[in-house]
Amino acid sequence: MFQRVLTALMVLAALLPGQAGHKVTKADIDRWMTELSNWGRWGKDDQLGTLNLITPAKRREAAALVKEGFSVSMAHDVLKEKAVDNESPFLHTMLAPHDGFHMDNYSVSFHGMGQTHIDALCHASYQGKLYNGYPADSIGPEGCPKDSIAAVKGGIVTRGVLIDIARMKGVEYLEPGTPIYPEDLAAWEKQTGVKVSAGDAVFVRSGRWAMRAVKGPSRAFPGLFVSCARWLHDRGVAVLGGDADPEVIPSQVEGIGAPIHLLTLVAMGMPLFDECDLEELGREAAKRKRWVFLFTAGPLAVPGGTGAPINPIATF
């Protein structure tokens, strides 16, 4: 009898990976905020976080990956129409011409699911603290005195790695709300032979934009399940990006809406690239069977800013 019950449970775990063996609670998040913390690792005044892992040697290694000089944008065209996944559309207004010069005005509230952007470390706080212990209540009308996007003014140049989970699973896109687990990331490494290493910028393709083209705008998105945070920490990932937030939405953790954001931005000090368009990059990488590339990005130098719209570039 016991053996039959044990066998049934094993079958259930195999069939329902999202329900069996992947439950995470708020108490787990609280513990991981300490266990995965990089506070003080690079000094008490540090504001770069995991970008410290991108050494001069890492940049040289990344530059040596350029064989063709072929570049791919990882930014989606700005969305100007309001939708359930774009509540603050990009506003583009033409101004009156002057002496033969044509000018326009851009306005965007870029955080959200509609526009490709980078999250600075001060974008998120937990229990009143930003990355490295800076107080969240120090943020005022002038913006963030610490951990702002201005700390990244020198840009990001490193090895980029595309983890194409949708392609690995043989689908155009993962269904809305599909979690990606650490074992999926490990399976991708095994299949491709690419090992994520310290200082890498990792981009996870779920096929979100392909999904949007077929199903229309959504409030649910595929992405990393929170247990992937330890994998990111152990690999020494410097930058995380995705074609959605890049975490699964809904989060599947009761009481915590965006746990990957909290663990990366606040605990680890890892900047995020949200809402990247990885469709062309996925095609070009698959065509070449090359999943690594030179990654470059230079955000706007906004003192006090919580992030910026951005156009990340992959070069093969």
PDB file of C-alpha atoms in Angstrom:
ATOM      1  CA  MET A   1       0.000   0.000   0.000  1.00  0.00           C
ATOM      2  CA  PHE A   2       2.732   2.443   0.990  1.00  0.00           C
ATOM      3  CA  GLN A   3       4.629   1.722  -2.230  1.00  0.00           C
ATOM      4  CA  ARG A   4       1.516   2.410  -4.341  1.00  0.00           C
ATOM      5  CA  VAL A   5       0.963   5.732  -2.574  1.00  0.00           C
ATOM      6  CA  LEU A   6       4.624   6.678  -3.008  1.00  0.00           C
ATOM      7  CA  THR A   7       4.472   5.831  -6.713  1.00  0.00           C
ATOM      8  CA  ALA A   8       1.305   7.881  -7.134  1.00  0.00           C
ATOM      9  CA  LEU A   9       2.941  10.875  -5.468  1.00  0.00           C
ATOM     10  CA  MET A  10       5.975  10.583  -7.726  1.00  0.00           C
ATOM     11  CA  VAL A  11       3.744  10.507 -10.801  1.00  0.00           C
ATOM     12  CA  LEU A  12       1.837  13.532  -9.521  1.00  0.00           C
ATOM     13  CA  ALA A  13       5.070  15.436  -8.982  1.00  0.00           C
ATOM     14  CA  ALA A  14       6.151  14.668 -12.541  1.00  0.00           C
ATOM     15  CA  LEU A  15       2.832  15.723 -14.027  1.00  0.00           C
ATOM     16  CA  LEU A  16       2.313  18.819 -11.912  1.00  0.00           C
ATOM     17  CA  PRO A  17       5.709  20.452 -11.404  1.00  0.00           C
ATOM     18  CA  GLY A  18       4.113  23.815 -10.630  1.00  0.00           C
ATOM     19  CA  GLN A  19       2.159  22.351  -7.716  1.00  0.00           C
ATOM     20  CA  ALA A  20       4.567  19.697  -6.409  1.00  0.00           C
ATOM     21  CA  GLY A  21       7.989  20.656  -5.090  1.00  0.00           C
ATOM     22  CA  HIS A  22       7.836  24.346  -6.034  1.00  0.00           C
ATOM     23  CA  LYS A  23       5.900  25.972  -3.218  1.00  0.00           C
ATOM     24  CA  VAL A  24       7.498  29.137  -1.856  1.00  0.00           C
ATOM     25  CA  THR A  25       6.148  31.276   0.968  1.00  0.00           C
ATOM     26  CA  LYS A  26       6.780  34.816   2.168  1.00  0.00           C
ATOM     27  CA  ALA A  27       8.885  33.330   4.972  1.00  0.00           C
ATOM     28  CA  ASP A  28      11.141  31.779   2.323  1.00  0.00           C
ATOM     29  CA  ILE A  29      11.494  35.173   0.638  1.00  0.00           C
ATOM     30  CA  ASP A  30      12.410  36.789   3.961  1.00  0.00           C
ATOM     31  CA  ARG A  31      15.105  34.159   4.504  1.00  0.00           C
ATOM     32  CA  TRP A  32      16.478  34.416   0.963  1.00  0.00           C
ATOM     33  CA  MET A  33      16.689  38.207   1.246  1.00  0.00           C
ATOM     34  CA  THR A  34      19.436  37.543   3.807  1.00  0.00           C
ATOM     35  CA  GLU A  35      20.978  34.389   2.339  1.00  0.00           C
ATOM     36  CA  LEU A  36      21.362  35.861  -1.158  1.00  0.00           C
ATOM     37  CA  SER A  37      22.334  39.353  -0.016  1.00  0.00           C
ATOM     38  CA  ASN A  38      25.364  41.151  -1.467  1.00  0.00           C
ATOM     39  CA  TRP A  39      25.123  44.033   1.007  1.00  0.00           C
ATOM     40  CA  GLY A  40      28.626  45.100   1.981  1.00  0.00           C
ATOM     41  CA  ARG A  41      30.286  42.659  -0.444  1.00  0.00           C
ATOM     42  CA  TRP A  42      31.841  45.515  -2.435  1.00  0.00           C
ATOM     43  CA  GLY A  43      31.963  48.026   0.410  1.00  0.00           C
ATOM     44  CA  LYS A  44      29.438  49.939   2.460  1.00  0.00           C
ATOM     45  CA  ASP A  45      29.191  52.741  -0.134  1.00  0.00           C
ATOM     46  CA  ASP A  46      28.690  50.505  -3.173  1.00  0.00           C
ATOM     47  CA  GLN A  47      25.917  51.363  -5.641  1.00  0.00           C
ATOM     48  CA  LEU A  48      26.890  49.108  -8.559  1.00  0.00           C
ATOM     49  CA  GLY A  49      25.941  45.781  -7.033  1.00  0.00           C
ATOM     50  CA  THR A  50      26.494  42.832  -9.350  1.00  0.00           C
ATOM     51  CA  LEU A  51      27.889  45.107 -12.055  1.00  0.00           C
ATOM     52  CA  ASN A  52      31.097  44.828 -10.004  1.00  0.00           C
ATOM     53  CA  LEU A  53      31.340  41.291 -11.412  1.00  0.00           C
ATOM     54  CA  ILE A  54      31.956  42.744 -14.879  1.00  0.00           C
ATOM     55  CA  THR A  55      35.727  43.083 -14.709  1.00  0.00           C
ATOM     56  CA  PRO A  56      38.062  44.496 -17.390  1.00  0.00           C
ATOM     57  CA  ALA A  57      38.962  40.894 -18.218  1.00  0.00           C
ATOM     58  CA  LYS A  58      35.268  40.065 -18.640  1.00  0.00           C
ATOM     59  CA  ARG A  59      34.817  42.988 -21.034  1.00  0.00           C
ATOM     60  CA  ARG A  60      37.794  41.862 -23.095  1.00  0.00           C
ATOM     61  CA  GLU A  61      36.401  38.336 -23.193  1.00  0.00           C
ATOM     62  CA  ALA A  62      33.064  39.717 -24.381  1.00  0.00           C
ATOM     63  CA  ALA A  63      34.647  41.890 -27.075  1.00  0.00           C
ATOM     64  CA  ALA A  64      36.464  38.838 -28.438  1.00  0.00           C
ATOM     65  CA  LEU A  65      33.078  37.199 -29.129  1.00  0.00           C
ATOM     66  CA  VAL A  66      32.472  39.564 -32.038  1.00  0.00           C
ATOM     67  CA  LYS A  67      33.215  37.567 -35.199  1.00  0.00           C
ATOM     68  CA  GLU A  68      30.800  39.055 -37.751  1.00  0.00           C
ATOM     69  CA  GLY A  69      30.050  42.528 -36.446  1.00  0.00           C
ATOM     70  CA  PHE A  70      26.315  41.748 -36.812  1.00  0.00           C
ATOM     71  CA  SER A  71      24.120  43.539 -34.254  1.00  0.00           C
ATOM     72  CA  VAL A  72      20.575  42.910 -33.083  1.00  0.00           C
ATOM     73  CA  SER A  73      18.439  45.317 -31.072  1.00  0.00           C
ATOM     74  CA  MET A  74      16.761  43.848 -28.011  1.00  0.00           C
ATOM     75  CA  ALA A  75      14.292  46.726 -27.672  1.00  0.00           C
ATOM     76  CA  HIS A  76      10.668  46.481 -28.683  1.00  0.00           C
ATOM     77  CA  ASP A  77       9.288  49.394 -30.682  1.00  0.00           C
ATOM     78  CA  VAL A  78       7.675  51.793 -28.228  1.00  0.00           C
ATOM     79  CA  LEU A  79       3.975  51.165 -27.681  1.00  0.00           C
ATOM     80  CA  LYS A  80       1.876  54.265 -28.252  1.00  0.00           C
ATOM     81  CA  GLU A  81      -1.535  52.636 -27.755  1.00  0.00           C
ATOM     82  CA  LYS A  82      -3.027  52.006 -24.321  1.00  0.00           C
ATOM     83  CA  ALA A  83      -3.629  48.343 -23.494  1.00  0.00           C
ATOM     84  CA  VAL A  84      -3.948  46.094 -20.443  1.00  0.00           C
ATOM     85  CA  ASP A  85      -0.182  45.533 -20.595  1.00  0.00           C
ATOM     86  CA  ASN A  86       0.607  49.164 -21.460  1.00  0.00           C
ATOM     87  CA  GLU A  87      -1.282  51.434 -19.125  1.00  0.00           C
ATOM     88  CA  SER A  88       1.102  54.361 -19.745  1.00  0.00           C
ATOM     89  CA  PRO A  89       1.641  54.616 -23.505  1.00  0.00           C
ATOM     90  CA  PHE A  90       4.690  56.317 -24.968  1.00  0.00           C
ATOM     91  CA  LEU A  91       3.715  59.859 -25.954  1.00  0.00           C
ATOM     92  CA  HIS A  92       5.329  61.253 -29.087  1.00  0.00           C
ATOM     93  CA  THR A  93       4.296  64.812 -29.958  1.00  0.00           C
ATOM     94  CA  MET A  94       5.559  66.793 -32.919  1.00  0.00           C
ATOM     95  CA  LEU A  95       6.426  70.422 -32.205  1.00  0.00           C
ATOM     96  CA  ALA A  96       6.078  73.338 -34.568  1.00  0.00           C
ATOM     97  CA  PRO A  97       8.945  73.513 -37.099  1.00  0.00           C
ATOM     98  CA  HIS A  98      11.392  76.365 -36.662  1.00  0.00           C
ATOM     99  CA  ASP A  99      13.682  77.736 -39.364  1.00  0.00           C
ATOM    100  CA  GLY A 100      13.657  74.468 -41.256  1.00  0.00           C
ATOM    101  CA  PHE A 101      14.275  72.289 -38.191  1.00  0.00           C
ATOM    102  CA  HIS A 102      11.771  69.634 -37.136  1.00  0.00           C
ATOM    103  CA  MET A 103      11.444  68.736 -33.481  1.00  0.00           C
ATOM    104  CA  ASP A 104       9.369  66.547 -31.221  1.00  0.00           C
ATOM    105  CA  ASN A 105       8.716  65.770 -27.581  1.00  0.00           C
ATOM    106  CA  TYR A 106       8.837  62.362 -25.880  1.00  0.00           C
ATOM    107  CA  SER A 107       7.046  61.552 -22.639  1.00  0.00           C
ATOM    108  CA  VAL A 108       6.810  58.121 -21.016  1.00  0.00           C
ATOM    109  CA  SER A 109       6.189  56.498 -17.653  1.00  0.00           C
ATOM    110  CA  PHE A 110       8.424  53.583 -18.581  1.00  0.00           C
ATOM    111  CA  HIS A 111       8.039  51.192 -15.636  1.00  0.00           C
ATOM    112  CA  GLY A 112       5.404  48.611 -16.453  1.00  0.00           C
ATOM    113  CA  MET A 113       4.918  45.912 -19.057  1.00  0.00           C
ATOM    114  CA  GLY A 114       4.842  48.066 -22.188  1.00  0.00           C
ATOM    115  CA  GLN A 115       8.256  49.657 -22.776  1.00  0.00           C
ATOM    116  CA  THR A 116      11.757  48.177 -22.878  1.00  0.00           C
ATOM    117  CA  HIS A 117      13.624  49.632 -19.913  1.00  0.00           C
ATOM    118  CA  ILE A 118      16.274  49.094 -17.253  1.00  0.00           C
ATOM    119  CA  ASP A 119      15.428  49.042 -13.557  1.00  0.00           C
ATOM    120  CA  ALA A 120      17.924  50.870 -11.376  1.00  0.00           C
ATOM    121  CA  LEU A 121      18.579  49.392  -7.944  1.00  0.00           C
ATOM    122  CA  CYS A 122      16.490  52.079  -6.229  1.00  0.00           C
ATOM    123  CA  HIS A 123      13.402  50.971  -8.173  1.00  0.00           C
ATOM    124  CA  ALA A 124      12.535  48.506  -5.379  1.00  0.00           C
ATOM    125  CA  SER A 125      12.828  48.410  -1.610  1.00  0.00           C
ATOM    126  CA  TYR A 126      12.016  45.804   1.024  1.00  0.00           C
ATOM    127  CA  GLN A 127      11.183  46.471   4.636  1.00  0.00           C
ATOM    128  CA  GLY A 128      12.260  50.076   4.192  1.00  0.00           C
ATOM    129  CA  LYS A 129      15.674  49.363   2.675  1.00  0.00           C
ATOM    130  CA  LEU A 130      17.250  49.653  -0.773  1.00  0.00           C
ATOM    131  CA  TYR A 131      20.243  47.651  -1.972  1.00  0.00           C
ATOM    132  CA  ASN A 132      23.216  47.865   0.419  1.00  0.00           C
ATOM    133  CA  GLY A 133      21.012  49.041   3.275  1.00  0.00           C
ATOM    134  CA  TYR A 134      20.279  52.574   2.066  1.00  0.00           C
ATOM    135  CA  PRO A 135      17.004  53.862   3.554  1.00  0.00           C
ATOM    136  CA  ALA A 136      14.070  53.937   1.161  1.00  0.00           C
ATOM    137  CA  ASP A 137      12.655  57.033   2.876  1.00  0.00           C
ATOM    138  CA  SER A 138      15.665  58.999   1.579  1.00  0.00           C
ATOM    139  CA  ILE A 139      13.945  59.046  -1.847  1.00  0.00           C
ATOM    140  CA  GLY A 140      12.160  62.339  -2.379  1.00  0.00           C
ATOM    141  CA  PRO A 141      11.104  64.791  -5.098  1.00  0.00           C
ATOM    142  CA  GLU A 142      14.676  64.916  -6.417  1.00  0.00           C
ATOM    143  CA  GLY A 143      14.707  61.142  -6.859  1.00  0.00           C
ATOM    144  CA  CYS A 144      17.055  58.544  -5.370  1.00  0.00           C
ATOM    145  CA  PRO A 145      20.195  59.893  -3.675  1.00  0.00           C
ATOM    146  CA  LYS A 146      21.638  56.352  -3.748  1.00  0.00           C
ATOM    147  CA  ASP A 147      21.334  53.381  -6.147  1.00  0.00           C
ATOM    148  CA  SER A 148      19.978  55.531  -8.989  1.00  0.00           C
ATOM    149  CA  ILE A 149      20.454  54.901 -12.701  1.00  0.00           C
ATOM    150  CA  ALA A 150      23.199  57.541 -12.689  1.00  0.00           C
ATOM    151  CA  ALA A 151      25.483  54.922 -11.124  1.00  0.00           C
ATOM    152  CA  VAL A 152      25.331  53.048 -14.467  1.00  0.00           C
ATOM    153  CA  LYS A 153      26.328  56.093 -16.539  1.00  0.00           C
ATOM    154  CA  GLY A 154      29.465  54.282 -17.743  1.00  0.00           C
ATOM    155  CA  GLY A 155      27.307  51.717 -19.510  1.00  0.00           C
ATOM    156  CA  ILE A 156      27.288  47.936 -19.447  1.00  0.00           C
ATOM    157  CA  VAL A 157      29.655  45.905 -21.636  1.00  0.00           C
ATOM    158  CA  THR A 158      29.882  42.181 -20.990  1.00  0.00           C
ATOM    159  CA  ARG A 159      29.117  38.707 -22.316  1.00  0.00           C
ATOM    160  CA  GLY A 160      25.449  38.293 -23.085  1.00  0.00           C
ATOM    161  CA  VAL A 161      23.777  34.889 -22.874  1.00  0.00           C
ATOM    162  CA  LEU A 162      20.402  34.073 -24.397  1.00  0.00           C
ATOM    163  CA  ILE A 163      18.470  31.337 -22.610  1.00  0.00           C
ATOM    164  CA  ASP A 164      15.683  30.503 -25.064  1.00  0.00           C
ATOM    165  CA  ILE A 165      13.292  28.414 -22.996  1.00  0.00           C
ATOM    166  CA  ALA A 166      10.461  28.595 -25.540  1.00  0.00           C
ATOM    167  CA  ARG A 167      12.722  27.229 -28.278  1.00  0.00           C
ATOM    168  CA  MET A 168      14.098  24.528 -25.974  1.00  0.00           C
ATOM    169  CA  LYS A 169      10.540  23.361 -25.285  1.00  0.00           C
ATOM    170  CA  GLY A 170       9.717  23.373 -29.001  1.00  0.00           C
ATOM    171  CA  VAL A 171       7.051  26.098 -28.855  1.00  0.00           C
ATOM    172  CA  GLU A 172       6.708  29.605 -30.246  1.00  0.00           C
ATOM    173  CA  TYR A 173       5.883  30.922 -26.799  1.00  0.00           C
ATOM    174  CA  LEU A 174       5.143  29.793 -23.273  1.00  0.00           C
ATOM    175  CA  GLU A 175       1.549  30.190 -22.187  1.00  0.00           C
ATOM    176  CA  PRO A 176       0.617  33.139 -19.926  1.00  0.00           C
ATOM    177  CA  GLY A 177       1.559  32.500 -16.305  1.00  0.00           C
ATOM    178  CA  THR A 178       3.959  29.650 -17.103  1.00  0.00           C
ATOM    179  CA  PRO A 179       6.809  29.479 -14.561  1.00  0.00           C
ATOM    180  CA  ILE A 180      10.400  28.762 -15.562  1.00  0.00           C
ATOM    181  CA  TYR A 181      12.229  26.754 -12.911  1.00  0.00           C
ATOM    182  CA  PRO A 182      15.938  26.306 -12.103  1.00  0.00           C
ATOM    183  CA  GLU A 183      15.804  22.846 -13.664  1.00  0.00           C
ATOM    184  CA  ASP A 184      14.731  24.473 -16.950  1.00  0.00           C
ATOM    185  CA  LEU A 185      17.790  26.723 -16.835  1.00  0.00           C
ATOM    186  CA  ALA A 186      20.003  23.725 -16.072  1.00  0.00           C
ATOM    187  CA  ALA A 187      18.434  21.771 -18.946  1.00  0.00           C
ATOM    188  CA  TRP A 188      19.166  24.640 -21.320  1.00  0.00           C
ATOM    189  CA  GLU A 189      22.821  24.708 -20.212  1.00  0.00           C
ATOM    190  CA  LYS A 190      23.080  20.961 -20.774  1.00  0.00           C
ATOM    191  CA  GLN A 191      21.428  21.123 -24.198  1.00  0.00           C
ATOM    192  CA  THR A 192      23.509  24.021 -25.518  1.00  0.00           C
ATOM    193  CA  GLY A 193      26.769  23.376 -23.694  1.00  0.00           C
ATOM    194  CA  VAL A 194      26.863  27.016 -22.567  1.00  0.00           C
ATOM    195  CA  LYS A 195      27.665  27.529 -18.900  1.00  0.00           C
ATOM    196  CA  VAL A 196      26.535  30.824 -17.398  1.00  0.00           C
ATOM    197  CA  SER A 197      29.466  32.411 -15.568  1.00  0.00           C
ATOM    198  CA  ALA A 198      30.256  35.349 -13.310  1.00  0.00           C
ATOM    199  CA  GLY A 199      29.676  38.733 -14.898  1.00  0.00           C
ATOM    200  CA  ASP A 200      27.277  37.512 -17.601  1.00  0.00           C
ATOM    201  CA  ALA A 201      24.175  39.377 -18.723  1.00  0.00           C
ATOM    202  CA  VAL A 202      21.493  36.694 -18.965  1.00  0.00           C
ATOM    203  CA  PHE A 203      18.373  37.157 -21.092  1.00  0.00           C
ATOM    204  CA  VAL A 204      15.538  34.645 -20.831  1.00  0.00           C
ATOM    205  CA  ARG A 205      13.208  34.300 -23.815  1.00  0.00           C
ATOM    206  CA  SER A 206       9.708  33.067 -23.054  1.00  0.00           C
ATOM    207  CA  GLY A 207       8.237  34.260 -26.370  1.00  0.00           C
ATOM    208  CA  ARG A 208       6.142  36.965 -24.679  1.00  0.00           C
ATOM    209  CA  TRP A 209       5.975  39.196 -27.774  1.00  0.00           C
ATOM    210  CA  ALA A 210       5.122  36.255 -30.052  1.00  0.00           C
ATOM    211  CA  MET A 211       2.406  35.369 -27.533  1.00  0.00           C
ATOM    212  CA  ARG A 212       1.093  38.942 -27.629  1.00  0.00           C
ATOM    213  CA  ALA A 213       0.917  38.888 -31.432  1.00  0.00           C
ATOM    214  CA  VAL A 214      -1.258  35.763 -31.324  1.00  0.00           C
ATOM    215  CA  LYS A 215      -3.300  36.191 -28.152  1.00  0.00           C
ATOM    216  CA  GLY A 216      -3.285  39.954 -27.723  1.00  0.00           C
ATOM    217  CA  PRO A 217      -2.312  41.930 -24.591  1.00  0.00           C
ATOM    218  CA  SER A 218      -2.420  40.046 -21.297  1.00  0.00           C
ATOM    219  CA  ARG A 219      -2.089  40.611 -17.570  1.00  0.00           C
ATOM    220  CA  ALA A 220      -0.387  37.230 -17.089  1.00  0.00           C
ATOM    221  CA  PHE A 221       3.130  36.474 -18.316  1.00  0.00           C
ATOM    222  CA  PRO A 222       5.537  33.550 -18.406  1.00  0.00           C
ATOM    223  CA  GLY A 223       8.841  34.072 -16.620  1.00  0.00           C
ATOM    224  CA  LEU A 224      11.249  32.945 -13.923  1.00  0.00           C
ATOM    225  CA  PHE A 225       9.837  31.408 -10.793  1.00  0.00           C
ATOM    226  CA  VAL A 226      11.312  32.913  -7.633  1.00  0.00           C
ATOM    227  CA  SER A 227      13.428  29.822  -6.863  1.00  0.00           C
ATOM    228  CA  CYS A 228      15.615  30.813  -9.837  1.00  0.00           C
ATOM    229  CA  ALA A 229      17.030  33.625  -7.679  1.00  0.00           C
ATOM    230  CA  ARG A 230      19.503  31.298  -5.990  1.00  0.00           C
ATOM    231  CA  TRP A 231      20.609  29.970  -9.387  1.00  0.00           C
ATOM    232  CA  LEU A 232      21.286  33.548 -10.532  1.00  0.00           C
ATOM    233  CA  HIS A 233      23.224  34.281  -7.347  1.00  0.00           C
ATOM    234  CA  ASP A 234      25.280  31.085  -7.491  1.00  0.00           C
ATOM    235  CA  ARG A 235      26.184  31.649 -11.161  1.00  0.00           C
ATOM    236  CA  GLY A 236      27.305  35.221 -10.457  1.00  0.00           C
ATOM    237  CA  VAL A 237      24.929  36.750 -12.997  1.00  0.00           C
ATOM    238  CA  ALA A 238      25.545  40.500 -13.321  1.00  0.00           C
ATOM    239  CA  VAL A 239      22.436  41.496 -15.285  1.00  0.00           C
ATOM    240  CA  LEU A 240      19.079  39.781 -15.773  1.00  0.00           C
ATOM    241  CA  GLY A 241      16.711  40.520 -18.624  1.00  0.00           C
ATOM    242  CA  GLY A 242      13.611  39.044 -20.162  1.00  0.00           C
ATOM    243  CA  ASP A 243      10.854  39.649 -22.664  1.00  0.00           C
ATOM    244  CA  ALA A 244       8.447  40.288 -19.799  1.00  0.00           C
ATOM    245  CA  ASP A 245       9.349  41.440 -16.277  1.00  0.00           C
ATOM    246  CA  PRO A 246      11.309  38.868 -16.385  1.00  0.00           C
ATOM    247  CA  GLU A 247       9.490  36.911 -13.671  1.00  0.00           C
ATOM    248  CA  VAL A 248       6.311  34.890 -13.884  1.00  0.00           C
ATOM    249  CA  ILE A 249       3.135  36.907 -13.334  1.00  0.00           C
ATOM    250  CA  PRO A 250       1.193  36.114 -11.164  1.00  0.00           C
ATOM    251  CA  SER A 251       4.167  35.319  -8.936  1.00  0.00           C
ATOM    252  CA  GLN A 252       2.670  32.167  -7.326  1.00  0.00           C
ATOM    253  CA  VAL A 253       3.971  33.416  -3.950  1.00  0.00           C
ATOM    254  CA  GLU A 254       1.157  34.521  -1.673  1.00  0.00           C
ATOM    255  CA  GLY A 255       1.603  38.068  -0.437  1.00  0.00           C
ATOM    256  CA  ILE A 256       4.578  38.925  -2.672  1.00  0.00           C
ATOM    257  CA  GLY A 257       3.801  40.315  -6.119  1.00  0.00           C
ATOM    258  CA  ALA A 258       7.287  40.546  -7.625  1.00  0.00           C
ATOM    259  CA  PRO A 259       9.722  38.408  -5.591  1.00  0.00           C
ATOM    260  CA  ILE A 260      12.407  38.157  -8.300  1.00  0.00           C
ATOM    261  CA  HIS A 261      12.535  41.961  -8.398  1.00  0.00           C
ATOM    262  CA  LEU A 262      13.020  42.124  -4.645  1.00  0.00           C
ATOM    263  CA  LEU A 263      15.721  39.461  -4.521  1.00  0.00           C
ATOM    264  CA  THR A 264      17.676  40.796  -7.511  1.00  0.00           C
ATOM    265  CA  LEU A 265      17.367  44.577  -7.110  1.00  0.00           C
ATOM    266  CA  VAL A 266      17.323  44.817  -3.310  1.00  0.00           C
ATOM    267  CA  ALA A 267      19.218  41.787  -1.978  1.00  0.00           C
ATOM    268  CA  MET A 268      21.729  41.104  -4.763  1.00  0.00           C
ATOM    269  CA  GLY A 269      22.001  44.545  -6.348  1.00  0.00           C
ATOM    270  CA  MET A 270      21.334  43.139  -9.825  1.00  0.00           C
ATOM    271  CA  PRO A 271      19.856  45.551 -12.413  1.00  0.00           C
ATOM    272  CA  LEU A 272      17.007  44.242 -14.546  1.00  0.00           C
ATOM    273  CA  PHE A 273      16.172  44.732 -18.211  1.00  0.00           C
ATOM    274  CA  ASP A 274      12.401  44.429 -18.555  1.00  0.00           C
ATOM    275  CA  GLU A 275      10.200  44.024 -21.627  1.00  0.00           C
ATOM    276  CA  CYS A 276      13.051  43.262 -24.038  1.00  0.00           C
ATOM    277  CA  ASP A 277      12.103  41.990 -27.492  1.00  0.00           C
ATOM    278  CA  LEU A 278      14.067  38.768 -27.891  1.00  0.00           C
ATOM    279  CA  GLU A 279      12.305  37.445 -31.002  1.00  0.00           C
ATOM    280  CA  GLU A 280      14.903  38.511 -33.581  1.00  0.00           C
ATOM    281  CA  LEU A 281      17.753  37.646 -31.233  1.00  0.00           C
ATOM    282  CA  GLY A 282      16.267  34.180 -30.756  1.00  0.00           C
ATOM    283  CA  ARG A 283      16.094  33.610 -34.521  1.00  0.00           C
ATOM    284  CA  GLU A 284      19.604  34.900 -35.182  1.00  0.00           C
ATOM    285  CA  ALA A 285      21.122  32.934 -32.303  1.00  0.00           C
ATOM    286  CA  ALA A 286      19.408  29.725 -33.441  1.00  0.00           C
ATOM    287  CA  LYS A 287      20.543  30.270 -37.026  1.00  0.00           C
ATOM    288  CA  ARG A 288      24.148  30.536 -35.833  1.00  0.00           C
ATOM    289  CA  LYS A 289      23.804  28.033 -32.983  1.00  0.00           C
ATOM    290  CA  ARG A 290      25.513  30.741 -30.943  1.00  0.00           C
ATOM    291  CA  TRP A 291      23.909  31.681 -27.658  1.00  0.00           C
ATOM    292  CA  VAL A 292      26.584  34.097 -26.436  1.00  0.00           C
ATOM    293  CA  PHE A 293      27.403  37.542 -27.780  1.00  0.00           C
ATOM    294  CA  LEU A 294      28.794  40.951 -26.880  1.00  0.00           C
ATOM    295  CA  PHE A 295      26.167  42.792 -24.859  1.00  0.00           C
ATOM    296  CA  THR A 296      26.171  46.585 -24.670  1.00  0.00           C
ATOM    297  CA  ALA A 297      23.782  49.113 -23.155  1.00  0.00           C
ATOM    298  CA  GLY A 298      24.079  52.727 -22.057  1.00  0.00           C
ATOM    299  CA  PRO A 299      21.181  54.154 -20.025  1.00  0.00           C
ATOM    300  CA  LEU A 300      20.262  57.816 -19.814  1.00  0.00           C
ATOM    301  CA  ALA A 301      22.313  59.669 -17.212  1.00  0.00           C
ATOM    302  CA  VAL A 302      19.452  60.789 -14.970  1.00  0.00           C
ATOM    303  CA  PRO A 303      20.594  61.769 -11.456  1.00  0.00           C
ATOM    304  CA  GLY A 304      18.136  60.247  -9.014  1.00  0.00           C
ATOM    305  CA  GLY A 305      16.390  58.172 -11.689  1.00  0.00           C
ATOM    306  CA  THR A 306      14.799  54.800 -10.918  1.00  0.00           C
ATOM    307  CA  GLY A 307      15.697  53.483 -14.374  1.00  0.00           C
ATOM    308  CA  ALA A 308      15.409  54.504 -18.019  1.00  0.00           C
ATOM    309  CA  PRO A 309      13.997  53.445 -21.382  1.00  0.00           C
ATOM    310  CA  ILE A 310      16.780  51.606 -23.166  1.00  0.00           C
ATOM    311  CA  ASN A 311      17.903  49.922 -26.378  1.00  0.00           C
ATOM    312  CA  PRO A 312      20.093  46.936 -25.444  1.00  0.00           C
ATOM    313  CA  ILE A 313      22.288  45.574 -28.269  1.00  0.00           C
ATOM    314  CA  ALA A 314      23.600  42.080 -28.965  1.00  0.00           C
ATOM    315  CA  THR A 315      26.555  41.795 -31.378  1.00  0.00           C
ATOM    316  CA  PHE A 316      27.751  38.513 -32.890  1.00  0.00           C
TER     317      PHE A 316
END
